[in-house]
Amino acid sequence: MDGDEVVQVYVKQHNASVPVPNIRLADFARVTIAKGQSAQVQLQIVPRAHCVVPSSDDIYTDGSTVEAGAVTVFVGGGQPKYNDGAVLSASFAVTSSQTVASCPEPTTFY
């Protein structure tokens, strides 16, 4: 029997300078998979998916910032904590902080 799956990618920031959610949904895609087959899914993590909003008196300027530090990415069919280990994960380091507005546009890889 064919089936549908919602593949989800979550991000976790380990040492943000301000409170952030434990994990954040960064992207997802619904895919129909024929019985006995596999499917390739393309997901993107944009800078806004792992940014912080520092305190500021200027409410008119978007100060959203991607902070330097460790980030873990989780990919699977649900939230990492509730998916019985059926989630892949990898960690990387953001090496410098910058505002979201100054981040380059994401690149799509196939």
Short mmCIF file of C-alpha atoms in Angstrom, two decimals:
data_model
loop_
_atom_site.label_atom_id
_atom_site.label_comp_id
_atom_site.label_asym_id
_atom_site.label_seq_id
_atom_site.Cartn_x
_atom_site.Cartn_y
_atom_site.Cartn_z
CA MET A 1 0.00 0.00 0.00
CA ASP A 2 1.29 3.47 -0.86
CA GLY A 3 1.71 5.93 1.99
CA ASP A 4 2.38 9.54 2.87
CA GLU A 5 5.13 10.80 5.14
CA VAL A 6 5.86 14.28 6.44
CA VAL A 7 9.64 14.68 6.66
CA GLN A 8 10.60 17.35 9.18
CA VAL A 9 13.83 19.16 9.96
CA TYR A 10 14.36 20.73 13.38
CA VAL A 11 17.20 22.89 14.71
CA LYS A 12 18.52 23.25 18.24
CA GLN A 13 20.78 26.10 19.37
CA HIS A 14 22.92 25.10 22.30
CA ASN A 15 24.19 28.37 23.79
CA ALA A 16 22.02 31.25 22.61
CA SER A 17 22.50 34.56 24.39
CA VAL A 18 18.74 34.94 24.92
CA PRO A 19 16.04 32.32 25.65
CA VAL A 20 15.11 30.28 22.55
CA PRO A 21 12.85 27.25 22.08
CA ASN A 22 14.41 23.88 22.87
CA ILE A 23 13.96 22.87 19.22
CA ARG A 24 12.47 24.73 16.25
CA LEU A 25 10.80 23.38 13.13
CA ALA A 26 12.93 24.71 10.25
CA ASP A 27 11.26 23.05 7.24
CA PHE A 28 9.07 20.13 6.25
CA ALA A 29 7.83 18.35 3.14
CA ARG A 30 5.00 15.91 2.57
CA VAL A 31 5.83 13.08 0.21
CA THR A 32 3.82 10.16 -1.17
CA ILE A 33 5.83 6.96 -1.37
CA ALA A 34 4.78 3.95 -3.43
CA LYS A 35 4.91 0.58 -1.72
CA GLY A 36 8.45 -0.80 -1.69
CA GLN A 37 9.97 2.45 -2.99
CA SER A 38 11.97 5.29 -1.49
CA ALA A 39 11.81 9.02 -2.16
CA GLN A 40 14.23 11.91 -2.13
CA VAL A 41 13.16 15.02 -0.23
CA GLN A 42 14.73 18.47 -0.41
CA LEU A 43 14.65 20.64 2.74
CA GLN A 44 16.26 24.01 3.49
CA ILE A 45 17.41 25.61 6.71
CA VAL A 46 17.25 29.36 6.27
CA PRO A 47 19.05 31.75 8.65
CA ARG A 48 15.77 32.85 10.29
CA ALA A 49 15.23 29.24 11.45
CA HIS A 50 18.10 29.51 13.92
CA CYS A 51 18.31 33.21 14.78
CA VAL A 52 17.79 35.10 18.01
CA VAL A 53 16.22 38.50 18.60
CA PRO A 54 18.39 40.39 21.09
CA SER A 55 16.85 42.96 23.41
CA SER A 56 16.76 46.43 21.92
CA ASP A 57 15.06 49.77 22.50
CA ASP A 58 14.71 50.17 18.72
CA ILE A 59 11.45 48.38 17.87
CA TYR A 60 11.57 49.52 14.24
CA THR A 61 14.77 47.75 13.21
CA ASP A 62 14.91 43.99 12.77
CA GLY A 63 17.89 42.95 14.88
CA SER A 64 17.41 39.21 14.29
CA THR A 65 20.85 37.67 14.49
CA VAL A 66 22.39 34.32 13.66
CA GLU A 67 24.76 33.79 16.57
CA ALA A 68 28.04 31.95 16.51
CA GLY A 69 27.88 28.61 18.28
CA ALA A 70 26.85 24.98 18.07
CA VAL A 71 23.67 23.97 16.24
CA THR A 72 22.21 20.48 15.95
CA VAL A 73 19.93 19.51 13.06
CA PHE A 74 17.39 16.67 13.35
CA VAL A 75 15.66 15.12 10.31
CA GLY A 76 12.88 12.55 10.41
CA GLY A 77 9.17 11.92 10.52
CA GLY A 78 8.53 13.84 13.75
CA GLN A 79 10.00 15.70 16.69
CA PRO A 80 13.28 14.19 17.88
CA LYS A 81 12.14 13.53 21.44
CA TYR A 82 8.95 11.71 20.41
CA ASN A 83 10.02 9.67 17.38
CA ASP A 84 11.45 6.46 18.90
CA GLY A 85 14.96 7.05 17.52
CA ALA A 86 13.85 7.28 13.88
CA VAL A 87 15.54 10.66 13.49
CA LEU A 88 18.94 11.45 11.97
CA SER A 89 21.01 14.20 13.55
CA ALA A 90 24.16 16.16 12.83
CA SER A 91 25.86 19.10 14.49
CA PHE A 92 27.74 22.04 13.04
CA ALA A 93 29.24 25.28 14.26
CA VAL A 94 28.28 28.76 13.13
CA THR A 95 31.65 30.52 13.19
CA SER A 96 30.58 34.17 13.31
CA SER A 97 27.52 36.15 14.32
CA GLN A 98 25.70 38.40 11.86
CA THR A 99 22.26 39.85 11.33
CA VAL A 100 19.78 37.81 9.32
CA ALA A 101 19.53 40.67 6.81
CA SER A 102 23.25 40.36 6.01
CA CYS A 103 23.20 36.54 5.64
CA PRO A 104 23.57 35.18 2.10
CA GLU A 105 20.54 33.63 0.48
CA PRO A 106 20.32 29.87 1.02
CA THR A 107 21.67 27.63 -1.70
CA THR A 108 19.66 24.67 -2.90
CA PHE A 109 21.54 21.41 -3.35
CA TYR A 110 20.25 18.43 -5.32
#
